């Protein structure tokens, strides 16, 4: 397999690069920690390492060095649409190399071979009360796959540290292969009947479009590919990636770890913001019976802020410019359905809300993030159940976090264990008194 051979060749070199850095510069100070950061959610503390992606505050995400537009332009395109194969993106994330079409298709084929879902998962999902949030169902289904973990099995049989990455890769491929089928099953159970999977003839995006029974399957397949690709990774410090990384650093396998990561994604300040973003846009549409005037939208924005709420889809912990993932979705919507009233509202919001947030003077970044428009695109294709949208995010995010997971095991990254202090200890430090820990 191209992927396996590529990783096997690369891993010793990366191990040596990491070992050399530690050997020769063990005491080098990379960053310092301020009081405001300790109390401020560790924003900006440079204390993690990943080569899969990097978020430049002034530019946005680079996936293995490629900007979002470059990623879309350079990856091989699916024969069934205009967007790249999701399998090609996975090859890029795992190896750092742009795949050939054959290499991308090999991943698609590998996913197809591994896509069967044990029947007890479906039984379990059917037994969960139907009004349960789909993220709960999704996270439980991922956790329930754990008995199939190759890593767990090999570890308990007695495996050398050198070999961790191999069953980690097996599990990563298995999990990412099964997620679209699980997500589609949840969708069909809660909202609408779709079709049987057909990965022998359809790629990752097209198969998902078929499984959820969307009307415009060709159009939606392209959006699904785009959506999974742009949601795949956003460095290691974001809550879903970091949770997965932390949990798997105990050497619990990716099923335990990504189930936990999904629970982090389910929060309204993270992945749930796409559902909240759409709610907010629909609130605007319903209040004004369509696209409002600029003044009406300004007032509506202030009403939300004055009620002590955030404007979903705006602001970011790292970014300081409009999120390129927002821009690429806006471009997609302008190209494919510019007359959609919700897209027109999203465009007006992009024009009006940043100025209001600047006027309010709180948000460090008044610009839109990925969630400011992603829900509106799903809505255009008739995807029902807004609470399902974070599940879609979870299918995409798995690509990045599992790539990180494979490399974390390949580089034998250790158990994560930062140090905490008490409030009196910090007060002692401030007063420069003799304090004991
Ligand atoms: N609307 C109103 N107020 C906002 C705001 C927004 N969109 N964004 C930030 N602020 C406020 C914060 O609530 C904070 O207020 P307090 O001082 O009263 O606590 C202040 O501005 C400073 O916050 P910040 O430093 O600019 O932002 P943070 O790094 O603390 O938080 C968030 C980043 C993304 C959580 C924040 O911008 C936010 O809540 N945005 C709305 C929710 C959202 O869109 N989340 C999705 C983010 C992308 C993502 O992870 N997707 O999964």
mmCIF file of C-alpha atoms in Angstrom, residues 21 33 198 212 231 271 285 290 383 390 399 405:
data_model
loop_
_atom_site.group_PDB
_atom_site.id
_atom_site.type_symbol
_atom_site.label_atom_id
_atom_site.label_comp_id
_atom_site.label_asym_id
_atom_site.label_seq_id
_atom_site.Cartn_x
_atom_site.Cartn_y
_atom_site.Cartn_z
ATOM 1 C CA UNK A 21 16.042 18.671 18.756
ATOM 2 C CA UNK A 33 3.501 31.682 30.356
ATOM 3 C CA UNK A 198 -22.345 1.966 -2.552
ATOM 4 C CA UNK A 212 -28.395 10.465 3.433
ATOM 5 C CA UNK A 231 -13.092 20.807 8.572
ATOM 6 C CA UNK A 271 -18.364 22.630 16.560
ATOM 7 C CA UNK A 285 -34.670 35.857 7.978
ATOM 8 C CA UNK A 290 -36.145 37.849 4.116
ATOM 9 C CA UNK A 383 -30.243 18.747 5.067
ATOM 10 C CA UNK A 390 -21.934 19.097 14.095
ATOM 11 C CA UNK A 399 -9.327 13.034 9.230
ATOM 12 C CA UNK A 405 -2.809 10.279 16.274
#
